GROMACS .gro file of C-alpha atoms in nm:
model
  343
    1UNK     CA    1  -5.178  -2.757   7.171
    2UNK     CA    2  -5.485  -2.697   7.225
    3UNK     CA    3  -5.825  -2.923   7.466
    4UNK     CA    4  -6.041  -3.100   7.248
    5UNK     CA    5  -6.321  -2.825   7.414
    6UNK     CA    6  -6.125  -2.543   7.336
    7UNK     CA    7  -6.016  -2.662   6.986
    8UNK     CA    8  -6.417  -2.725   6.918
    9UNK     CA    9  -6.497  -2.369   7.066
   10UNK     CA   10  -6.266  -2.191   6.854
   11UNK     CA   11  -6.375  -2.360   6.514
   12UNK     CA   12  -6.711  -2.276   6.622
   13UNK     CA   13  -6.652  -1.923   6.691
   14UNK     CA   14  -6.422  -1.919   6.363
   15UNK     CA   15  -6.775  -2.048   6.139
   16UNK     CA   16  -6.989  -1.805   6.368
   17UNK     CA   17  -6.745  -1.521   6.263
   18UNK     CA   18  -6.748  -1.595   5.886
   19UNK     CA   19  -7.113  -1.605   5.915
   20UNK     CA   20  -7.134  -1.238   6.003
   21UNK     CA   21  -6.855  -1.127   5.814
   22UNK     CA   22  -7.012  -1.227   5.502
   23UNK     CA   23  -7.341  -1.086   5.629
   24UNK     CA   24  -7.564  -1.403   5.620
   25UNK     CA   25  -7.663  -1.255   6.003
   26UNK     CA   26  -7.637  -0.945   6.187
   27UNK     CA   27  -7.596  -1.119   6.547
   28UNK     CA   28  -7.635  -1.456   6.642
   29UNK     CA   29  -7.828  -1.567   6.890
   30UNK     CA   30  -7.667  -1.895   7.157
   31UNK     CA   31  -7.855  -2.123   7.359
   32UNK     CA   32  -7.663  -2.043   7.718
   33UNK     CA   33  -7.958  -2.074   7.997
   34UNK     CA   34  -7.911  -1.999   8.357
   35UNK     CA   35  -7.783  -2.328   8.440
   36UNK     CA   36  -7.471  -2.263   8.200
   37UNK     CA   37  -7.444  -1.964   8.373
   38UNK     CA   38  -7.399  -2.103   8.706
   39UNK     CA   39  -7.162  -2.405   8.599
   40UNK     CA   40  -6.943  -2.112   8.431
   41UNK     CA   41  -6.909  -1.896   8.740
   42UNK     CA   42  -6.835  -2.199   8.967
   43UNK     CA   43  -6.567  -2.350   8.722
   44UNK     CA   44  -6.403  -2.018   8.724
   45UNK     CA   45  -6.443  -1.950   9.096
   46UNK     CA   46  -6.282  -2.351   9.097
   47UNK     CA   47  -5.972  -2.204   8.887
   48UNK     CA   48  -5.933  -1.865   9.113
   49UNK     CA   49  -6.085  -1.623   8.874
   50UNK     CA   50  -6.116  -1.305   8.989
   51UNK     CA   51  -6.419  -0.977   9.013
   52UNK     CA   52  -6.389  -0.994   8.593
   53UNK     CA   53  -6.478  -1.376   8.607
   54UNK     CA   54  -6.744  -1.371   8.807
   55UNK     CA   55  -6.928  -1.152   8.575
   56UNK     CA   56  -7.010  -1.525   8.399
   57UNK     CA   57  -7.130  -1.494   8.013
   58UNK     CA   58  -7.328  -1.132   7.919
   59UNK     CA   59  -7.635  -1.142   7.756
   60UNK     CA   60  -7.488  -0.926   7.481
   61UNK     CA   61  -7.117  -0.971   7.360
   62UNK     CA   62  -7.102  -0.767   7.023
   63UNK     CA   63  -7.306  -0.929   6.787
   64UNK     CA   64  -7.337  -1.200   7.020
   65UNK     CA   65  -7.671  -1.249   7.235
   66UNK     CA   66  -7.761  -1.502   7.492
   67UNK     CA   67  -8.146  -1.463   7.535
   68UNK     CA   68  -8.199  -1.702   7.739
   69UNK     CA   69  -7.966  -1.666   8.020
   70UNK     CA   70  -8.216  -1.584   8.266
   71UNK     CA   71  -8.408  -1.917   8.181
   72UNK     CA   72  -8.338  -2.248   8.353
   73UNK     CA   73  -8.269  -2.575   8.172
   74UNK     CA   74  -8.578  -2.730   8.337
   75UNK     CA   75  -8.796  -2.417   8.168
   76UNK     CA   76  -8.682  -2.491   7.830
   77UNK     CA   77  -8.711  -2.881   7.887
   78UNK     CA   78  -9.081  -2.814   7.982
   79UNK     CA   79  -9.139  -2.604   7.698
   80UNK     CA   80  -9.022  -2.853   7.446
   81UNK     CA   81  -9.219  -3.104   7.586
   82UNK     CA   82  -9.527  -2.887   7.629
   83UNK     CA   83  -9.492  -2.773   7.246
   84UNK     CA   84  -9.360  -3.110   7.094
   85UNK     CA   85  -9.059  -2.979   7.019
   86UNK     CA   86  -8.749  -3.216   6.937
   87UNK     CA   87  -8.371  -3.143   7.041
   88UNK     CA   88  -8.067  -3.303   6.988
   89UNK     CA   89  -7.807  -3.420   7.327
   90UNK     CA   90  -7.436  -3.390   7.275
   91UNK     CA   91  -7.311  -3.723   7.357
   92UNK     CA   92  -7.044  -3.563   7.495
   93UNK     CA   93  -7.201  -3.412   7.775
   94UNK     CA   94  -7.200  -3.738   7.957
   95UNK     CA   95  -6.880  -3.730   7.933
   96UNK     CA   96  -6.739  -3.655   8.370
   97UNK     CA   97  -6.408  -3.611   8.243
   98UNK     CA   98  -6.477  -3.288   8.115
   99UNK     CA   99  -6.531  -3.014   8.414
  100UNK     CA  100  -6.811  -2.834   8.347
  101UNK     CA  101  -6.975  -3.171   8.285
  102UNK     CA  102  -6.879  -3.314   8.629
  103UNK     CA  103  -7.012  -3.014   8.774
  104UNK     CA  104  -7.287  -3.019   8.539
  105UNK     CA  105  -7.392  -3.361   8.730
  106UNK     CA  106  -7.348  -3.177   9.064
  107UNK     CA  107  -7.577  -2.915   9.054
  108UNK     CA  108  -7.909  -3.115   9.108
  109UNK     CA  109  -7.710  -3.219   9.447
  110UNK     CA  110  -7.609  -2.842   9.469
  111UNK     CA  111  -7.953  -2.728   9.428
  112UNK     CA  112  -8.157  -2.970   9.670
  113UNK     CA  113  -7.923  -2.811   9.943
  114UNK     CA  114  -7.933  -2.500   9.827
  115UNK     CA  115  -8.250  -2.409   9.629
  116UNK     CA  116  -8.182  -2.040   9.540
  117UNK     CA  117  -7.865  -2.157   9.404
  118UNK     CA  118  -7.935  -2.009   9.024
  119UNK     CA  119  -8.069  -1.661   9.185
  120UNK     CA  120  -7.752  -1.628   9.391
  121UNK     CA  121  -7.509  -1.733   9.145
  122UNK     CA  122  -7.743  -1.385   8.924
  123UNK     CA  123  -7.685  -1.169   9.194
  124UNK     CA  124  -7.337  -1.246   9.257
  125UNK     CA  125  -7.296  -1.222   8.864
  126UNK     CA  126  -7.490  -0.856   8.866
  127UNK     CA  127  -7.277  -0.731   9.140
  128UNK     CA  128  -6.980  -0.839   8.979
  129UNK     CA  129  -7.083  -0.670   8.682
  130UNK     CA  130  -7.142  -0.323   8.864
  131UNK     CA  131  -6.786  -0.363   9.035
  132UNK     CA  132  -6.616  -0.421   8.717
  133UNK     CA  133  -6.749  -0.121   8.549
  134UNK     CA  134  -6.623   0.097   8.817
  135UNK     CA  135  -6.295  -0.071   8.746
  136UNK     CA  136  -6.319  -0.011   8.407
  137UNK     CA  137  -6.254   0.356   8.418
  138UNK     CA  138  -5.955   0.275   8.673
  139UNK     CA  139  -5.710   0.041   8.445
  140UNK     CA  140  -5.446   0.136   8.241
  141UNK     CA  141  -5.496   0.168   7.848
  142UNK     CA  142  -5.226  -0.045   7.635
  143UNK     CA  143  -5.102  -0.015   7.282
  144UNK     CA  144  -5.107  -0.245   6.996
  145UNK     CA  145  -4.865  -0.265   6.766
  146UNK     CA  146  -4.827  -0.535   6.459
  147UNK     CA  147  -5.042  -0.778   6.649
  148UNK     CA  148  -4.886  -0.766   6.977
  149UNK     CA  149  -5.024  -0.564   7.273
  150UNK     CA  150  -4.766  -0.370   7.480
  151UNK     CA  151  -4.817  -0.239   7.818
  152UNK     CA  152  -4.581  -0.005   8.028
  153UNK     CA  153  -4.432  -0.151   8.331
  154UNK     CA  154  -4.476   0.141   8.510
  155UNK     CA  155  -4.869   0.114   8.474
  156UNK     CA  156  -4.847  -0.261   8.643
  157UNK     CA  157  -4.810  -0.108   8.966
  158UNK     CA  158  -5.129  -0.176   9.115
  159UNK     CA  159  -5.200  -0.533   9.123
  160UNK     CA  160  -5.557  -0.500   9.066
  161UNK     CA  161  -5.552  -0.300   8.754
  162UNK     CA  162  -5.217  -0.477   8.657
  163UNK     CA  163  -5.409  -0.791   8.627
  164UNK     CA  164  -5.659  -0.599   8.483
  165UNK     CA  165  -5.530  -0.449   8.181
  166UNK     CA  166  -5.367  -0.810   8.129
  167UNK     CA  167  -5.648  -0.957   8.067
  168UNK     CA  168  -5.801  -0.710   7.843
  169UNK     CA  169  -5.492  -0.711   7.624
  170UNK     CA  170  -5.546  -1.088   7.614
  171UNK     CA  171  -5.871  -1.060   7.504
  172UNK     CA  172  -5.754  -0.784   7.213
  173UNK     CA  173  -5.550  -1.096   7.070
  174UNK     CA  174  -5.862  -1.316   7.047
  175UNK     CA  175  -5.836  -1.491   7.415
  176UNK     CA  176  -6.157  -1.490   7.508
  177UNK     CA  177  -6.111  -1.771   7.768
  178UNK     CA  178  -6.084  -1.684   8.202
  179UNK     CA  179  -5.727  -1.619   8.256
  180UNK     CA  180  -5.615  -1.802   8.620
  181UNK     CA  181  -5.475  -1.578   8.866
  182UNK     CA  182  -5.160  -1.767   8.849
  183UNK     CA  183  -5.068  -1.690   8.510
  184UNK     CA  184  -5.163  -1.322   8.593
  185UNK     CA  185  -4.901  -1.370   8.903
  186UNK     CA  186  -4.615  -1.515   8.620
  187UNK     CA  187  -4.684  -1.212   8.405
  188UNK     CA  188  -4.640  -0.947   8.673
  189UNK     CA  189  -4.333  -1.076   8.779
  190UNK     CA  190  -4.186  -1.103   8.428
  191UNK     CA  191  -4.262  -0.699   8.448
  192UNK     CA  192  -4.018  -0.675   8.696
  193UNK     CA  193  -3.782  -0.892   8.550
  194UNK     CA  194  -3.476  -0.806   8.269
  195UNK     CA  195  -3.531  -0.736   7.939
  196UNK     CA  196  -3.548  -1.000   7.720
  197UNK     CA  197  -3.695  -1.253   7.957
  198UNK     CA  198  -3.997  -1.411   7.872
  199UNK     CA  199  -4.260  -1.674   7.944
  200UNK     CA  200  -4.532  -1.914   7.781
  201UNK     CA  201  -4.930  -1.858   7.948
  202UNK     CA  202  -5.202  -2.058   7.926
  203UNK     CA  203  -5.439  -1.990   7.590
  204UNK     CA  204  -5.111  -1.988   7.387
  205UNK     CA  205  -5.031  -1.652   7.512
  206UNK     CA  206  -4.687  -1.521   7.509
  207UNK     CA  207  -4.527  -1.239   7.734
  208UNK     CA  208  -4.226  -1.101   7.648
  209UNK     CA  209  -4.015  -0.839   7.877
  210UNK     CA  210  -3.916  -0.559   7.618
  211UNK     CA  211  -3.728  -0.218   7.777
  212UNK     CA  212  -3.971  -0.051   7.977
  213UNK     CA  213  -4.313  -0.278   7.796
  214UNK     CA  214  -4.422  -0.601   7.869
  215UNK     CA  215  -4.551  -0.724   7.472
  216UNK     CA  216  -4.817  -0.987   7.485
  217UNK     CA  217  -4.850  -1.192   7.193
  218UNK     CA  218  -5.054  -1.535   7.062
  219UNK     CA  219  -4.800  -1.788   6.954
  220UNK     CA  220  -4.891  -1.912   6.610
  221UNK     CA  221  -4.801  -2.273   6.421
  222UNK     CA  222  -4.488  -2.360   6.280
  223UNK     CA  223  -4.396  -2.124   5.964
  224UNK     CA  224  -4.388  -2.389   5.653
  225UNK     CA  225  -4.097  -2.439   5.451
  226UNK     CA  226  -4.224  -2.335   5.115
  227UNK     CA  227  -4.077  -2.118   4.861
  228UNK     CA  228  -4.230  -1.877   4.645
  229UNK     CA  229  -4.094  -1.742   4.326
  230UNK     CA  230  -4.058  -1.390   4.340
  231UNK     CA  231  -4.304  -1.152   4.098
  232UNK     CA  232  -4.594  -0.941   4.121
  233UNK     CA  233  -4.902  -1.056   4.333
  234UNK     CA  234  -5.022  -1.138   4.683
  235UNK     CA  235  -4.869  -1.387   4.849
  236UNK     CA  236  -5.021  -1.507   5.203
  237UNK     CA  237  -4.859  -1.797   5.303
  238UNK     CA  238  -4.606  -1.582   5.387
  239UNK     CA  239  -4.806  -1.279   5.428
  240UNK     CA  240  -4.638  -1.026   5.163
  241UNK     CA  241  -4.787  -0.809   4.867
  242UNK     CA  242  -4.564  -0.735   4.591
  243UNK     CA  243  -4.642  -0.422   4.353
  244UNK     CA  244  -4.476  -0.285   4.021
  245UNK     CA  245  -4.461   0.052   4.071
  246UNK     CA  246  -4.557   0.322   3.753
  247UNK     CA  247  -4.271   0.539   3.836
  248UNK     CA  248  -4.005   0.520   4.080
  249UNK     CA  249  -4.050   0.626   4.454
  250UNK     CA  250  -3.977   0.985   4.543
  251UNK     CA  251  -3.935   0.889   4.925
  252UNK     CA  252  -3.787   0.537   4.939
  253UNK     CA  253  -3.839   0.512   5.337
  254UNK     CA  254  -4.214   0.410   5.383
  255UNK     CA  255  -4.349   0.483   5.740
  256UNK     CA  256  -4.557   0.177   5.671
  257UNK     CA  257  -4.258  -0.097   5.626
  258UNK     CA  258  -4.344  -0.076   5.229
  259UNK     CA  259  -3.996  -0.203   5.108
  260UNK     CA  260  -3.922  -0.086   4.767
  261UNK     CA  261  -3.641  -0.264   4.550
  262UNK     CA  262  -3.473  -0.247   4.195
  263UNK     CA  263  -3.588  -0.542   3.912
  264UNK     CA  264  -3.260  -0.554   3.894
  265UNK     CA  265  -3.137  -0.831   4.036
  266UNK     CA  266  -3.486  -1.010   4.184
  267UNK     CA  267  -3.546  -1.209   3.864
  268UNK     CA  268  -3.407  -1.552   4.034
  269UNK     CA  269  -3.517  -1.435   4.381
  270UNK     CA  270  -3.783  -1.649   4.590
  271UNK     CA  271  -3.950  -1.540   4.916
  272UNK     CA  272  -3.931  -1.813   5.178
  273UNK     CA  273  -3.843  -1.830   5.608
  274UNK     CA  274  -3.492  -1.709   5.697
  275UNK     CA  275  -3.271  -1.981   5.754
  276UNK     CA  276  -2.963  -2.078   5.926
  277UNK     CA  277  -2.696  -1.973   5.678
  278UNK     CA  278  -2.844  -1.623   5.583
  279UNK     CA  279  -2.667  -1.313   5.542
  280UNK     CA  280  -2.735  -0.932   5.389
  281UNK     CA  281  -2.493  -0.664   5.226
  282UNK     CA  282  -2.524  -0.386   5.423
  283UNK     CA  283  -2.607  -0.043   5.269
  284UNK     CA  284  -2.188   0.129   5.341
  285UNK     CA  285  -2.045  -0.167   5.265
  286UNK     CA  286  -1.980  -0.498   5.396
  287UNK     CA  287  -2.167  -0.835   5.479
  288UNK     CA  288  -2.314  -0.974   5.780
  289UNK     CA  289  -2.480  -1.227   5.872
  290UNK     CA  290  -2.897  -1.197   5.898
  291UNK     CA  291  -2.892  -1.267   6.295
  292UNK     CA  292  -2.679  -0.992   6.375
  293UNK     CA  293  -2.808  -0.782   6.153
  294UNK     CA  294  -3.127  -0.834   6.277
  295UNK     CA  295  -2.952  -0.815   6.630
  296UNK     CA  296  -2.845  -0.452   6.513
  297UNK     CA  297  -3.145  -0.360   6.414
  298UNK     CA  298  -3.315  -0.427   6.759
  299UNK     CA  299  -3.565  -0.709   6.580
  300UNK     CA  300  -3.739  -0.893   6.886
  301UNK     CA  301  -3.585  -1.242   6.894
  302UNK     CA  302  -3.916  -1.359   6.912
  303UNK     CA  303  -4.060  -1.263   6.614
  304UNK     CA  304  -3.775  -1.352   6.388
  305UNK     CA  305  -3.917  -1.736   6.330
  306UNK     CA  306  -4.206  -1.568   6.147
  307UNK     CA  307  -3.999  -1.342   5.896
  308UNK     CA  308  -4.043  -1.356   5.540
  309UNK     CA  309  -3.682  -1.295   5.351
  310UNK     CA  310  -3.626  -1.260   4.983
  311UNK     CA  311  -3.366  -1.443   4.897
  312UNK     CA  312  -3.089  -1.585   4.652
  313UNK     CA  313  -2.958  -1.836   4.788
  314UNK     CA  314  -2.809  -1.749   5.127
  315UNK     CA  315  -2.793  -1.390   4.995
  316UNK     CA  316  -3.105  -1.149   5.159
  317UNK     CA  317  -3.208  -0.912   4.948
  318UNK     CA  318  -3.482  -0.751   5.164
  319UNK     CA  319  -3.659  -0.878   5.498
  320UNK     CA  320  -4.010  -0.790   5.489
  321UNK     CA  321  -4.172  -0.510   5.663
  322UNK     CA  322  -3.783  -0.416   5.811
  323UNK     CA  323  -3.500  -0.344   5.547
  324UNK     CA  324  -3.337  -0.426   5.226
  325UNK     CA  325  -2.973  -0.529   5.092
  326UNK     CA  326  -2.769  -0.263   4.914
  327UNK     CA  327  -2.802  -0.528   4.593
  328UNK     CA  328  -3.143  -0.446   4.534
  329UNK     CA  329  -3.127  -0.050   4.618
  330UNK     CA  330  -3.337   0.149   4.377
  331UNK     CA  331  -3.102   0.424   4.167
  332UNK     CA  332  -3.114   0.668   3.989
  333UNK     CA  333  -3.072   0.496   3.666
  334UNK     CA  334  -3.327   0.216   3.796
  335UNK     CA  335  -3.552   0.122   3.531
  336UNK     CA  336  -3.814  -0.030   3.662
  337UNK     CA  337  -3.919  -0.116   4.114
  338UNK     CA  338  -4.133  -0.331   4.244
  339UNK     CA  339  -4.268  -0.256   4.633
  340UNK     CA  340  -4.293  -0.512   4.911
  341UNK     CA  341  -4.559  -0.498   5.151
  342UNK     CA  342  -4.607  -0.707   5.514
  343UNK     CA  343  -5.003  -0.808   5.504
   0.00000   0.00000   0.00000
C-alpha cells in the first residue's frame, strides 16, 4: 500500500536502524543540503502542512545528523569538482513524476526570481522551529498502550494542540512522514463522533473512536494462515512465548496477560489466527462462541484479526494475552503448566 518513495524510504531507514542497533555506528550521518531543505518545506507548504512542517528536516534527529544542511547543492558540486571527487546520480531523480523532483527542476527558475530563496526558506524554517518549541510545552501528553497510542477526547479541544498531539502520537508509531491537515481535520471529527466509529489516514494510520479515547494505531499486513504445534519455545510468527513452569503458579491472574494453562489437555493443541467457527467454554459453565465472547470481554473489534488462539479444532483453549477456556484451567491436582506469553 505503500509509494514506491515511501516503500524505498522505509527499507532504508529499516537497514539504517539495524545498523545502529547492532552497534556498527553510533549516528549516521545523511547527505540532505540546503536545497533538500527548501524542496521539503515547499512540498509540505504544497500539501497544507502546518507550524510543525515548516520546521523542514533538523540537523540532529536522534542518532541521525544532517551536516550539511546549511550547504547548497552547487557548494558540494564545486567541491567535488575542485577535489576530483566522483559521485553517483539516482536515475530516478529525473524522474518529473515524482514531486519533489518536479519541484526539484523548479527551483533554478525559483531562484533567478528570487535569489535569497535558500536563506528565506532558513529563516522561515528557524522561526518555525522557535514557535514549535513554545508549543511544545502547550500540547496534551497521550498514552500508549500495546502499540496503540490513545488520547482523551477531552484534551482535543483546542484545534491547535489537537492536531498537535496527533501528530506526535503518529510519529510514536513510526510515522515519520508530514501529516496533511486534512487527515488531521478527519481525525478530530472522529473525536466527536460515537464510539466505535473509525477511519483509515494516510501513512497506514488507523483511528479508532474508543469511550472517551481516540486509539491511533499502524495497520499491519494480512495475519498468515499457518499453524504451529503447540510446546515449549518462542514462537513469532504469531508473536507468543510458551514456558514450562518449575512449580505451579501461586497467583494464576498475571497483570502482564501471562496466560498460564494445565498440560493437560494441550498435547494436540496448535496456535494459529481465530477463525470463523471458533468457540470457548467459559469458566461457570457453558459455551460460546469466540466473537461474543470476545464481545463480552470488551476486545476492540479491531484488533481481533491479529489474535493468536490455541486451539483444538474449533475448541479455544486460551486467546493470547486475554483469557483461557475452563478445559485448560490449572488445579490443584495439576501436574505439570506451561505459561503463555504475548511478545
Amino acid at each position: 500500500g505503500l509509494t514506491l518513495e515511501q516503500g524505498a524510504r522505509e527499507l532504508r531507514y529499516s537497514f539504517f536502524d539495524a545498523l545502529l542497533e547492532e552497534g556498527f555506528c553510533v549516528y549516521i550521518a545523511l547527505a540532505h543540503h540546503r536545497d533538500d531543505q527548501v524542496e521539503t518545506v515547499l512540498m509540505r507548504i504544497f500539501r497544507g502542512t502546518g507550524i510543525r512542517g515548516l520546521q523542514g528536516m533538523k540537523k540532529q534527529n536522534g542518532r541521525y545528523l544532517r551536516p550539511l544542511l546549511d550547504v547548497t547543492r552547487e557548494e558540494i558540486t564545486a567541491y567535488c569538482k575542485a577535489h576530483g571527487l566522483s559521485f553517483v546520480e539516482d536515475a530516478s531523480n529525473e524522474d518529473e513524476a515524482y514531486s519533489r523532483n518536479f519541484i526539484r527542476s523548479q527551483l533554478s527558475v525559483l531562484s533567478a526570481r528570487f535569489p535569497s530563496l535558500g536563506q528565506a526558506v532558513a529563516r522561515l524554517s528557524k522561526n518555525a522551529c522557535e514557535v514549535e518549541s513554545y508549543l511544545d510545552a502547550q500540547t496534551p501528553k497521550y498514552e500508549v498502550y500495546d502499540g496503540e497510542v490513545y488520547i482523551k477526547t477531552s484534551d482535543l479541544v483546542n484545534t491547535l494542540l489537537a492536531k498537535r498531539v496527533i501528530i506526535k502520537g503518529a510519529e510514536e508509531l513510526g510515522v515519520k512522514q508530514d501529516i496533511e491537515d486534512r487527515h488531521l481535520k478527519a481525525a478530530l471529527e472522529l473525536a466527536s463522533s460515537e464510539s466505535g466509529k473509525y477511519l483509515m489516514l494516510t501513512h497506514g494510520l488507523n483511528v479508532h473512536r474508543q469511550g472517551d479515547m481516540i486509539v491511533l494505531s499502524k495497520r499491519r499486513p494480512a495475519a498468515k494462515d499457518i499453524e504451529i504445534p503447540f510446546g515449549e519455545g518462542e514462537y513469532p510468527e504469531l508473536g507468543v512465548r510458551v514456558r514450562l513452569l518449575e512449580k505451579l503458579p501461586e497467583n494464576l491472574k498475571a497483570e502482564d496477560g501471562t496466560l498460564y494453562v494445565s498440560a493437560d489437555g494441550v498435547e494436540d493443541a496448535v496456535f494459529r489466527r481465530r477463525k470463523v467457527g471458533d468457540y470457548i467454554n467459559k469458566f461457570g459453565g457453558g459455551r460460546k462462541n469466540l466473537g461474543d465472547y470476545l464481545t463480552d470481554k470488551k476486545y476492540p473489534l479491531r484488533k481481533r484479526a491479529e489474535l493468536t488462539v490455541l486451539a483444538c479444532g474449533n475448541r479455544i483453549l486460551a486467546v493470547v494475552g486475554v483469557d483461557i477456556s475452563s478445559d485448560v484451567a490449572v488445579r490443584e491436582d495439576s501436574e505439570r503448566a506451561y505459561a503463555i506469553e504475548k511478545i
